[in-house]
Short mmCIF file of N, CA and C in Angstrom, two decimals:
data_model
loop_
_atom_site.label_atom_id
_atom_site.label_comp_id
_atom_site.label_asym_id
_atom_site.label_seq_id
_atom_site.Cartn_x
_atom_site.Cartn_y
_atom_site.Cartn_z
N MET A 757 0.85 -1.19 0.00
CA MET A 757 0.00 0.00 0.00
C MET A 757 0.88 1.23 0.00
N HIS A 758 0.49 2.21 -0.78
CA HIS A 758 1.22 3.47 -0.88
C HIS A 758 1.05 4.26 0.42
N ILE A 759 2.12 4.78 0.93
CA ILE A 759 2.08 5.56 2.17
C ILE A 759 2.02 7.04 1.82
N ALA A 760 1.07 7.75 2.43
CA ALA A 760 0.94 9.19 2.20
C ALA A 760 2.21 9.90 2.65
N LYS A 761 2.63 10.85 1.85
CA LYS A 761 3.82 11.63 2.19
C LYS A 761 3.45 12.65 3.26
N SER A 762 4.28 12.77 4.27
CA SER A 762 4.02 13.77 5.29
C SER A 762 4.24 15.15 4.72
N GLY A 763 3.57 16.12 5.26
CA GLY A 763 3.73 17.49 4.82
C GLY A 763 2.71 17.93 3.79
N ILE A 764 1.96 17.00 3.22
CA ILE A 764 0.93 17.37 2.26
C ILE A 764 -0.38 17.47 3.02
N THR A 765 -0.93 18.68 3.02
CA THR A 765 -2.12 18.94 3.83
C THR A 765 -3.22 19.56 2.99
N GLY A 766 -4.39 19.65 3.61
CA GLY A 766 -5.50 20.37 3.01
C GLY A 766 -5.90 19.82 1.65
N SER A 767 -6.29 20.72 0.78
CA SER A 767 -6.81 20.35 -0.52
C SER A 767 -5.80 19.59 -1.37
N PHE A 768 -4.53 19.89 -1.24
CA PHE A 768 -3.51 19.22 -2.04
C PHE A 768 -3.34 17.76 -1.64
N ALA A 769 -3.76 17.41 -0.42
CA ALA A 769 -3.73 16.01 0.01
C ALA A 769 -4.70 15.17 -0.82
N SER A 770 -5.74 15.80 -1.37
CA SER A 770 -6.68 15.07 -2.23
C SER A 770 -5.98 14.55 -3.48
N LEU A 771 -5.17 15.38 -4.09
CA LEU A 771 -4.42 14.94 -5.27
C LEU A 771 -3.40 13.88 -4.88
N GLN A 772 -2.76 14.06 -3.74
CA GLN A 772 -1.79 13.06 -3.28
C GLN A 772 -2.47 11.71 -3.06
N ALA A 773 -3.69 11.72 -2.50
CA ALA A 773 -4.40 10.46 -2.28
C ALA A 773 -4.72 9.77 -3.60
N VAL A 774 -5.11 10.55 -4.59
CA VAL A 774 -5.40 9.99 -5.91
C VAL A 774 -4.13 9.41 -6.53
N LEU A 775 -3.01 10.11 -6.37
CA LEU A 775 -1.73 9.59 -6.86
C LEU A 775 -1.33 8.32 -6.11
N GLY A 776 -1.65 8.26 -4.82
CA GLY A 776 -1.37 7.07 -4.04
C GLY A 776 -2.13 5.86 -4.55
N GLN A 777 -3.38 6.07 -4.99
CA GLN A 777 -4.15 4.97 -5.59
C GLN A 777 -3.43 4.46 -6.84
N LEU A 778 -2.94 5.38 -7.64
CA LEU A 778 -2.23 4.97 -8.86
C LEU A 778 -0.98 4.17 -8.51
N ALA A 779 -0.24 4.60 -7.50
CA ALA A 779 0.96 3.86 -7.09
C ALA A 779 0.59 2.44 -6.68
N ASP A 780 -0.54 2.28 -5.99
CA ASP A 780 -0.98 0.94 -5.60
C ASP A 780 -1.27 0.07 -6.82
N VAL A 781 -1.93 0.65 -7.82
CA VAL A 781 -2.25 -0.11 -9.03
C VAL A 781 -0.96 -0.45 -9.80
N LEU A 782 -0.03 0.49 -9.86
CA LEU A 782 1.24 0.22 -10.53
C LEU A 782 1.95 -0.98 -9.92
N ALA A 783 1.84 -1.13 -8.60
CA ALA A 783 2.48 -2.26 -7.92
C ALA A 783 1.83 -3.59 -8.29
N ALA A 784 0.55 -3.55 -8.68
CA ALA A 784 -0.18 -4.77 -9.03
C ALA A 784 0.03 -5.20 -10.48
N LEU A 785 0.46 -4.28 -11.33
CA LEU A 785 0.69 -4.58 -12.75
C LEU A 785 2.08 -5.16 -12.96
N ASN A 786 2.23 -5.90 -14.05
CA ASN A 786 3.59 -6.27 -14.46
C ASN A 786 4.00 -5.38 -15.63
N ASP A 787 5.26 -5.46 -16.02
CA ASP A 787 5.78 -4.57 -17.06
C ASP A 787 5.07 -4.74 -18.40
N GLU A 788 4.75 -5.97 -18.76
CA GLU A 788 4.07 -6.23 -20.03
C GLU A 788 2.67 -5.61 -20.02
N GLN A 789 1.96 -5.75 -18.92
CA GLN A 789 0.61 -5.16 -18.82
C GLN A 789 0.67 -3.64 -18.91
N TYR A 790 1.71 -3.06 -18.38
CA TYR A 790 1.84 -1.60 -18.36
C TYR A 790 1.95 -1.02 -19.77
N VAL A 791 2.55 -1.73 -20.69
CA VAL A 791 2.77 -1.20 -22.04
C VAL A 791 1.86 -1.83 -23.09
N ARG A 792 1.07 -2.84 -22.73
CA ARG A 792 0.23 -3.52 -23.72
C ARG A 792 -0.73 -2.53 -24.37
N GLN A 793 -0.89 -2.73 -25.69
CA GLN A 793 -1.74 -1.82 -26.44
C GLN A 793 -2.23 -2.52 -27.69
N PRO A 794 -3.50 -2.56 -27.98
CA PRO A 794 -4.61 -2.08 -27.15
C PRO A 794 -4.93 -3.10 -26.06
N VAL A 795 -5.78 -2.68 -25.14
CA VAL A 795 -6.30 -3.58 -24.11
C VAL A 795 -7.81 -3.55 -24.25
N GLY A 796 -8.37 -4.64 -24.74
CA GLY A 796 -9.81 -4.66 -24.99
C GLY A 796 -10.16 -3.60 -26.02
N VAL A 797 -11.14 -2.78 -25.69
CA VAL A 797 -11.59 -1.72 -26.62
C VAL A 797 -10.83 -0.41 -26.41
N ILE A 798 -9.90 -0.37 -25.49
CA ILE A 798 -9.16 0.86 -25.19
C ILE A 798 -7.84 0.83 -25.96
N ASP A 799 -7.67 1.83 -26.82
CA ASP A 799 -6.49 1.87 -27.69
C ASP A 799 -5.20 2.18 -26.94
N GLY A 800 -5.22 3.15 -26.05
CA GLY A 800 -4.01 3.57 -25.36
C GLY A 800 -3.56 2.56 -24.33
N SER A 801 -2.25 2.53 -24.09
CA SER A 801 -1.71 1.65 -23.06
C SER A 801 -1.96 2.24 -21.68
N PHE A 802 -1.85 1.40 -20.66
CA PHE A 802 -1.93 1.87 -19.29
C PHE A 802 -0.88 2.96 -19.08
N GLY A 803 0.34 2.69 -19.53
CA GLY A 803 1.44 3.64 -19.37
C GLY A 803 1.18 4.96 -20.07
N GLY A 804 0.54 4.92 -21.23
CA GLY A 804 0.21 6.16 -21.94
C GLY A 804 -0.76 7.02 -21.16
N HIS A 805 -1.76 6.38 -20.56
CA HIS A 805 -2.71 7.13 -19.73
C HIS A 805 -2.03 7.69 -18.49
N VAL A 806 -1.14 6.91 -17.90
CA VAL A 806 -0.41 7.38 -16.71
C VAL A 806 0.43 8.59 -17.06
N ARG A 807 1.17 8.52 -18.16
CA ARG A 807 1.99 9.65 -18.58
C ARG A 807 1.13 10.89 -18.78
N HIS A 808 0.00 10.73 -19.44
CA HIS A 808 -0.91 11.85 -19.69
C HIS A 808 -1.38 12.48 -18.37
N CYS A 809 -1.79 11.65 -17.42
CA CYS A 809 -2.26 12.17 -16.12
C CYS A 809 -1.14 12.87 -15.36
N LEU A 810 0.02 12.23 -15.31
CA LEU A 810 1.12 12.82 -14.55
C LEU A 810 1.62 14.10 -15.22
N ASP A 811 1.54 14.18 -16.55
CA ASP A 811 1.89 15.43 -17.23
C ASP A 811 1.02 16.58 -16.72
N HIS A 812 -0.27 16.32 -16.56
CA HIS A 812 -1.17 17.37 -16.06
C HIS A 812 -0.82 17.75 -14.62
N CYS A 813 -0.51 16.74 -13.80
CA CYS A 813 -0.11 17.03 -12.41
C CYS A 813 1.17 17.86 -12.38
N GLU A 814 2.13 17.50 -13.22
CA GLU A 814 3.39 18.26 -13.27
C GLU A 814 3.15 19.68 -13.77
N SER A 815 2.25 19.85 -14.74
CA SER A 815 1.91 21.20 -15.22
C SER A 815 1.33 22.04 -14.10
N LEU A 816 0.48 21.43 -13.28
CA LEU A 816 -0.10 22.13 -12.14
C LEU A 816 1.00 22.59 -11.18
N CYS A 817 1.92 21.70 -10.86
CA CYS A 817 3.00 22.05 -9.93
C CYS A 817 3.91 23.13 -10.50
N ARG A 818 4.24 23.03 -11.78
CA ARG A 818 5.04 24.09 -12.41
C ARG A 818 4.29 25.41 -12.40
N GLY A 819 2.98 25.36 -12.65
CA GLY A 819 2.16 26.57 -12.66
C GLY A 819 2.11 27.24 -11.30
N ALA A 820 2.14 26.44 -10.24
CA ALA A 820 2.14 27.02 -8.90
C ALA A 820 3.39 27.87 -8.70
N ALA A 821 4.48 27.48 -9.32
CA ALA A 821 5.74 28.23 -9.19
C ALA A 821 5.85 29.39 -10.17
N SER A 822 5.33 29.20 -11.39
CA SER A 822 5.55 30.21 -12.44
C SER A 822 4.36 31.13 -12.68
N GLY A 823 3.17 30.69 -12.27
CA GLY A 823 1.96 31.47 -12.55
C GLY A 823 1.38 31.20 -13.93
N LEU A 824 1.98 30.27 -14.68
CA LEU A 824 1.52 29.95 -16.03
C LEU A 824 1.34 28.44 -16.18
N ILE A 825 0.24 28.03 -16.83
CA ILE A 825 0.02 26.61 -17.11
C ILE A 825 -0.36 26.48 -18.58
N ASP A 826 0.25 25.50 -19.24
CA ASP A 826 -0.14 25.12 -20.59
C ASP A 826 -0.18 23.60 -20.62
N TYR A 827 -1.37 23.03 -20.44
CA TYR A 827 -1.51 21.58 -20.39
C TYR A 827 -1.19 20.92 -21.72
N ASP A 828 -1.24 21.68 -22.81
CA ASP A 828 -1.01 21.10 -24.13
C ASP A 828 0.47 20.96 -24.46
N GLN A 829 1.34 21.62 -23.74
CA GLN A 829 2.78 21.51 -23.96
C GLN A 829 3.32 20.36 -23.12
N ARG A 830 3.15 19.16 -23.66
CA ARG A 830 3.58 17.96 -22.95
C ARG A 830 4.57 17.20 -23.83
N GLU A 831 5.49 16.54 -23.20
CA GLU A 831 6.42 15.69 -23.93
C GLU A 831 5.83 14.29 -23.98
N ARG A 832 5.65 13.81 -25.17
CA ARG A 832 5.09 12.46 -25.33
C ARG A 832 6.23 11.46 -25.52
N GLY A 833 5.93 10.20 -25.24
CA GLY A 833 6.93 9.15 -25.41
C GLY A 833 8.02 9.14 -24.36
N THR A 834 7.75 9.69 -23.19
CA THR A 834 8.75 9.73 -22.12
C THR A 834 8.85 8.36 -21.44
N PRO A 835 9.88 8.14 -20.63
CA PRO A 835 10.01 6.87 -19.92
C PRO A 835 8.80 6.53 -19.04
N VAL A 836 8.06 7.52 -18.57
CA VAL A 836 6.87 7.24 -17.75
C VAL A 836 5.88 6.37 -18.52
N GLU A 837 5.86 6.50 -19.85
CA GLU A 837 4.93 5.75 -20.68
C GLU A 837 5.28 4.26 -20.74
N THR A 838 6.53 3.92 -20.52
CA THR A 838 6.97 2.54 -20.70
C THR A 838 7.58 1.91 -19.46
N SER A 839 7.72 2.66 -18.39
CA SER A 839 8.39 2.16 -17.19
C SER A 839 7.59 2.49 -15.94
N ARG A 840 7.17 1.44 -15.24
CA ARG A 840 6.47 1.66 -13.97
C ARG A 840 7.39 2.35 -12.97
N THR A 841 8.67 2.03 -13.01
CA THR A 841 9.64 2.67 -12.10
C THR A 841 9.70 4.17 -12.36
N ALA A 842 9.73 4.56 -13.62
CA ALA A 842 9.74 5.99 -13.97
C ALA A 842 8.44 6.66 -13.52
N ALA A 843 7.33 5.96 -13.65
CA ALA A 843 6.04 6.52 -13.21
C ALA A 843 6.04 6.74 -11.70
N LEU A 844 6.55 5.77 -10.95
CA LEU A 844 6.61 5.92 -9.50
C LEU A 844 7.54 7.06 -9.09
N ALA A 845 8.64 7.22 -9.82
CA ALA A 845 9.55 8.34 -9.54
C ALA A 845 8.86 9.67 -9.83
N ALA A 846 8.08 9.73 -10.90
CA ALA A 846 7.35 10.96 -11.22
C ALA A 846 6.31 11.27 -10.16
N ILE A 847 5.62 10.24 -9.66
CA ILE A 847 4.65 10.44 -8.58
C ILE A 847 5.36 11.01 -7.36
N ALA A 848 6.50 10.45 -6.99
CA ALA A 848 7.25 10.94 -5.83
C ALA A 848 7.67 12.40 -6.02
N SER A 849 8.08 12.75 -7.23
CA SER A 849 8.47 14.14 -7.51
C SER A 849 7.28 15.09 -7.38
N ILE A 850 6.14 14.67 -7.91
CA ILE A 850 4.93 15.49 -7.79
C ILE A 850 4.55 15.66 -6.33
N GLU A 851 4.64 14.58 -5.56
CA GLU A 851 4.31 14.66 -4.13
C GLU A 851 5.23 15.64 -3.40
N ARG A 852 6.50 15.68 -3.77
CA ARG A 852 7.41 16.65 -3.15
C ARG A 852 6.97 18.08 -3.48
N SER A 853 6.55 18.30 -4.71
CA SER A 853 6.06 19.64 -5.09
C SER A 853 4.78 19.99 -4.33
N LEU A 854 3.89 19.02 -4.20
CA LEU A 854 2.63 19.27 -3.49
C LEU A 854 2.88 19.58 -2.01
N ALA A 855 3.92 18.96 -1.44
CA ALA A 855 4.22 19.17 -0.02
C ALA A 855 4.59 20.62 0.27
N ALA A 856 5.02 21.34 -0.76
CA ALA A 856 5.40 22.75 -0.57
C ALA A 856 4.20 23.69 -0.63
N LEU A 857 3.02 23.15 -0.89
CA LEU A 857 1.82 23.98 -1.05
C LEU A 857 0.85 23.76 0.10
N ASP A 858 0.11 24.80 0.45
CA ASP A 858 -0.97 24.64 1.41
C ASP A 858 -2.20 25.38 0.87
N ASP A 859 -3.29 25.32 1.62
CA ASP A 859 -4.54 25.90 1.12
C ASP A 859 -4.47 27.40 0.90
N ALA A 860 -3.52 28.09 1.50
CA ALA A 860 -3.37 29.52 1.23
C ALA A 860 -3.00 29.77 -0.23
N ALA A 861 -2.40 28.77 -0.88
CA ALA A 861 -2.01 28.91 -2.28
C ALA A 861 -3.18 28.73 -3.24
N LEU A 862 -4.32 28.26 -2.76
CA LEU A 862 -5.46 27.99 -3.65
C LEU A 862 -5.92 29.22 -4.41
N THR A 863 -5.75 30.40 -3.84
CA THR A 863 -6.19 31.63 -4.51
C THR A 863 -5.11 32.25 -5.39
N LEU A 864 -3.96 31.60 -5.48
CA LEU A 864 -2.88 32.10 -6.33
C LEU A 864 -3.39 32.26 -7.76
N PRO A 865 -3.28 33.47 -8.33
CA PRO A 865 -3.75 33.66 -9.71
C PRO A 865 -2.81 33.00 -10.72
N LEU A 866 -3.42 32.43 -11.76
CA LEU A 866 -2.67 31.77 -12.82
C LEU A 866 -3.20 32.21 -14.17
N ARG A 867 -2.38 32.07 -15.18
CA ARG A 867 -2.79 32.23 -16.58
C ARG A 867 -2.69 30.83 -17.20
N VAL A 868 -3.78 30.41 -17.83
CA VAL A 868 -3.84 29.07 -18.41
C VAL A 868 -4.03 29.20 -19.92
N THR A 869 -3.15 28.56 -20.66
CA THR A 869 -3.23 28.53 -22.12
C THR A 869 -3.69 27.14 -22.54
N THR A 870 -4.66 27.09 -23.45
CA THR A 870 -5.16 25.80 -23.90
C THR A 870 -5.70 25.88 -25.32
N LEU A 871 -5.61 24.77 -26.00
CA LEU A 871 -6.21 24.64 -27.32
C LEU A 871 -7.65 24.19 -27.16
N LEU A 872 -8.56 24.87 -27.82
CA LEU A 872 -9.96 24.45 -27.83
C LEU A 872 -10.27 23.61 -29.06
N ALA A 873 -9.44 23.72 -30.08
CA ALA A 873 -9.55 22.92 -31.30
C ALA A 873 -8.17 22.84 -31.92
N GLY A 874 -7.89 21.72 -32.56
CA GLY A 874 -6.57 21.51 -33.14
C GLY A 874 -6.23 22.44 -34.29
N ASP A 875 -7.25 23.03 -34.90
CA ASP A 875 -7.00 23.90 -36.06
C ASP A 875 -7.16 25.38 -35.73
N ARG A 876 -7.13 25.72 -34.45
CA ARG A 876 -7.27 27.11 -34.04
C ARG A 876 -6.15 27.46 -33.07
N ALA A 877 -5.94 28.76 -32.91
CA ALA A 877 -4.94 29.24 -31.96
C ALA A 877 -5.40 28.96 -30.53
N ALA A 878 -4.44 28.76 -29.65
CA ALA A 878 -4.75 28.56 -28.23
C ALA A 878 -5.31 29.84 -27.64
N ILE A 879 -6.10 29.68 -26.59
CA ILE A 879 -6.58 30.83 -25.83
C ILE A 879 -5.86 30.85 -24.49
N THR A 880 -5.79 32.01 -23.89
CA THR A 880 -5.22 32.16 -22.56
C THR A 880 -6.27 32.82 -21.69
N SER A 881 -6.48 32.26 -20.50
CA SER A 881 -7.49 32.80 -19.60
C SER A 881 -6.96 32.85 -18.18
N ASP A 882 -7.66 33.61 -17.36
CA ASP A 882 -7.31 33.72 -15.94
C ASP A 882 -7.90 32.55 -15.17
N SER A 883 -7.18 32.10 -14.18
CA SER A 883 -7.66 31.03 -13.32
C SER A 883 -6.98 31.19 -11.96
N SER A 884 -7.12 30.17 -11.14
CA SER A 884 -6.45 30.14 -9.84
C SER A 884 -5.90 28.74 -9.62
N LEU A 885 -4.98 28.63 -8.70
CA LEU A 885 -4.41 27.32 -8.41
C LEU A 885 -5.49 26.37 -7.90
N GLY A 886 -6.44 26.87 -7.12
CA GLY A 886 -7.52 26.02 -6.63
C GLY A 886 -8.39 25.49 -7.75
N ARG A 887 -8.73 26.35 -8.70
CA ARG A 887 -9.55 25.92 -9.84
C ARG A 887 -8.80 24.89 -10.67
N GLU A 888 -7.52 25.10 -10.86
CA GLU A 888 -6.73 24.16 -11.65
C GLU A 888 -6.50 22.85 -10.90
N LEU A 889 -6.40 22.91 -9.58
CA LEU A 889 -6.34 21.68 -8.78
C LEU A 889 -7.61 20.87 -9.01
N ALA A 890 -8.77 21.54 -8.98
CA ALA A 890 -10.04 20.84 -9.21
C ALA A 890 -10.06 20.21 -10.60
N PHE A 891 -9.58 20.95 -11.61
CA PHE A 891 -9.54 20.41 -12.97
C PHE A 891 -8.63 19.18 -13.03
N VAL A 892 -7.43 19.28 -12.49
CA VAL A 892 -6.48 18.17 -12.58
C VAL A 892 -7.02 16.95 -11.84
N LEU A 893 -7.65 17.14 -10.70
CA LEU A 893 -8.26 16.01 -9.99
C LEU A 893 -9.34 15.36 -10.84
N SER A 894 -10.24 16.16 -11.41
CA SER A 894 -11.32 15.63 -12.23
C SER A 894 -10.77 14.91 -13.46
N HIS A 895 -9.82 15.51 -14.11
CA HIS A 895 -9.21 14.93 -15.30
C HIS A 895 -8.53 13.60 -14.96
N THR A 896 -7.81 13.57 -13.86
CA THR A 896 -7.10 12.36 -13.45
C THR A 896 -8.08 11.24 -13.12
N VAL A 897 -9.13 11.56 -12.36
CA VAL A 897 -10.12 10.54 -12.00
C VAL A 897 -10.81 10.01 -13.26
N HIS A 898 -11.09 10.88 -14.22
CA HIS A 898 -11.68 10.44 -15.48
C HIS A 898 -10.78 9.40 -16.16
N HIS A 899 -9.50 9.66 -16.20
CA HIS A 899 -8.58 8.68 -16.80
C HIS A 899 -8.48 7.42 -15.95
N TYR A 900 -8.60 7.55 -14.65
CA TYR A 900 -8.57 6.36 -13.80
C TYR A 900 -9.73 5.43 -14.12
N ALA A 901 -10.87 5.98 -14.52
CA ALA A 901 -11.99 5.11 -14.92
C ALA A 901 -11.58 4.26 -16.12
N LEU A 902 -10.84 4.84 -17.06
CA LEU A 902 -10.33 4.07 -18.19
C LEU A 902 -9.29 3.05 -17.72
N LEU A 903 -8.42 3.48 -16.80
CA LEU A 903 -7.42 2.56 -16.26
C LEU A 903 -8.08 1.40 -15.52
N ALA A 904 -9.18 1.67 -14.83
CA ALA A 904 -9.91 0.60 -14.13
C ALA A 904 -10.45 -0.40 -15.14
N ALA A 905 -10.94 0.09 -16.28
CA ALA A 905 -11.43 -0.82 -17.32
C ALA A 905 -10.28 -1.67 -17.87
N ILE A 906 -9.12 -1.06 -18.07
CA ILE A 906 -7.95 -1.81 -18.51
C ILE A 906 -7.62 -2.89 -17.48
N CYS A 907 -7.62 -2.51 -16.21
CA CYS A 907 -7.30 -3.47 -15.14
C CYS A 907 -8.30 -4.63 -15.11
N ARG A 908 -9.59 -4.32 -15.26
CA ARG A 908 -10.59 -5.40 -15.28
C ARG A 908 -10.31 -6.37 -16.43
N THR A 909 -9.98 -5.82 -17.59
CA THR A 909 -9.68 -6.67 -18.75
C THR A 909 -8.46 -7.54 -18.48
N LEU A 910 -7.48 -7.00 -17.80
CA LEU A 910 -6.24 -7.74 -17.51
C LEU A 910 -6.34 -8.61 -16.26
N GLY A 911 -7.43 -8.49 -15.50
CA GLY A 911 -7.56 -9.24 -14.25
C GLY A 911 -6.72 -8.69 -13.12
N VAL A 912 -6.42 -7.39 -13.17
CA VAL A 912 -5.60 -6.74 -12.14
C VAL A 912 -6.53 -6.02 -11.16
N PRO A 913 -6.38 -6.27 -9.86
CA PRO A 913 -7.26 -5.59 -8.88
C PRO A 913 -6.93 -4.10 -8.77
N THR A 914 -7.95 -3.34 -8.42
CA THR A 914 -7.78 -1.90 -8.20
C THR A 914 -8.30 -1.56 -6.80
N PRO A 915 -7.84 -0.44 -6.24
CA PRO A 915 -8.37 -0.01 -4.95
C PRO A 915 -9.88 0.25 -5.04
N ALA A 916 -10.56 0.10 -3.93
CA ALA A 916 -11.99 0.40 -3.90
C ALA A 916 -12.22 1.82 -4.40
N ARG A 917 -13.18 1.98 -5.26
CA ARG A 917 -13.61 3.28 -5.78
C ARG A 917 -12.55 3.97 -6.65
N PHE A 918 -11.64 3.20 -7.18
CA PHE A 918 -10.65 3.73 -8.12
C PHE A 918 -11.39 4.21 -9.37
N GLY A 919 -11.19 5.47 -9.74
CA GLY A 919 -11.87 6.02 -10.90
C GLY A 919 -13.24 6.59 -10.60
N PHE A 920 -13.61 6.69 -9.32
CA PHE A 920 -14.89 7.28 -8.92
C PHE A 920 -14.68 8.76 -8.64
N ALA A 921 -15.56 9.59 -9.14
CA ALA A 921 -15.51 11.02 -8.87
C ALA A 921 -15.79 11.29 -7.40
N PRO A 922 -15.21 12.35 -6.83
CA PRO A 922 -15.49 12.68 -5.43
C PRO A 922 -16.98 12.82 -5.14
N SER A 923 -17.75 13.38 -6.07
CA SER A 923 -19.19 13.53 -5.83
C SER A 923 -19.88 12.17 -5.78
N THR A 924 -19.41 11.21 -6.56
CA THR A 924 -19.98 9.86 -6.52
C THR A 924 -19.65 9.20 -5.19
N ILE A 925 -18.42 9.35 -4.73
CA ILE A 925 -18.03 8.78 -3.44
C ILE A 925 -18.86 9.40 -2.32
N SER A 926 -19.02 10.72 -2.36
CA SER A 926 -19.83 11.40 -1.36
C SER A 926 -21.26 10.87 -1.36
N TYR A 927 -21.82 10.69 -2.54
CA TYR A 927 -23.19 10.17 -2.64
C TYR A 927 -23.26 8.74 -2.10
N LEU A 928 -22.32 7.90 -2.48
CA LEU A 928 -22.34 6.52 -2.02
C LEU A 928 -22.19 6.42 -0.50
N ASP A 929 -21.50 7.39 0.10
CA ASP A 929 -21.32 7.40 1.55
C ASP A 929 -22.47 8.08 2.29
N SER A 930 -23.39 8.69 1.57
CA SER A 930 -24.47 9.45 2.20
C SER A 930 -25.60 8.54 2.68
N PRO A 931 -26.37 9.03 3.67
CA PRO A 931 -27.52 8.26 4.13
C PRO A 931 -28.54 8.02 3.02
N ALA A 932 -28.63 8.93 2.05
CA ALA A 932 -29.58 8.78 0.95
C ALA A 932 -29.29 7.54 0.12
N CYS A 933 -28.06 7.09 0.16
CA CYS A 933 -27.66 5.94 -0.63
C CYS A 933 -27.52 4.68 0.23
N ALA A 934 -27.81 4.77 1.51
CA ALA A 934 -27.65 3.63 2.41
C ALA A 934 -28.45 2.44 1.88
N ARG A 935 -27.82 1.30 1.89
CA ARG A 935 -28.49 0.10 1.35
C ARG A 935 -28.65 -0.92 2.42
#
């Protein structure tokens, strides 16, 4: 089981917990499963989805330091895509960056550049670190749902509620959903 890094508190601990789930799943996969492509109806490899998610997390951490985020400027084909060890090292690096942040940073203003269509110029808009944290969490959980499907196809166990949105978890834990 992945151990939470000390020093990560408040809202940023939510992203660390999600990354911890990924570390647990990485430990359950073997190297061949990590790079297999396609898996069932999903074209991308497990490693490709991991690289994509961690790229967004790294963009968030860099943005906290620079005030600028561009999620579309990612390096593809990195070792994270093909090596579980590289993915775990990237998770540890992200956790170190998150440990330097607290909830006071949530209101930090950011400029975010993104492509809305492949044939148009990127737009740049104002945001905050808190809003971008929410986006990165949502984006990561969305990809975890795909990773969970890959794991089911491969017969690899996942943590309970892996790939579930926070609102779904809240609902499932509520008295309204008591079974």
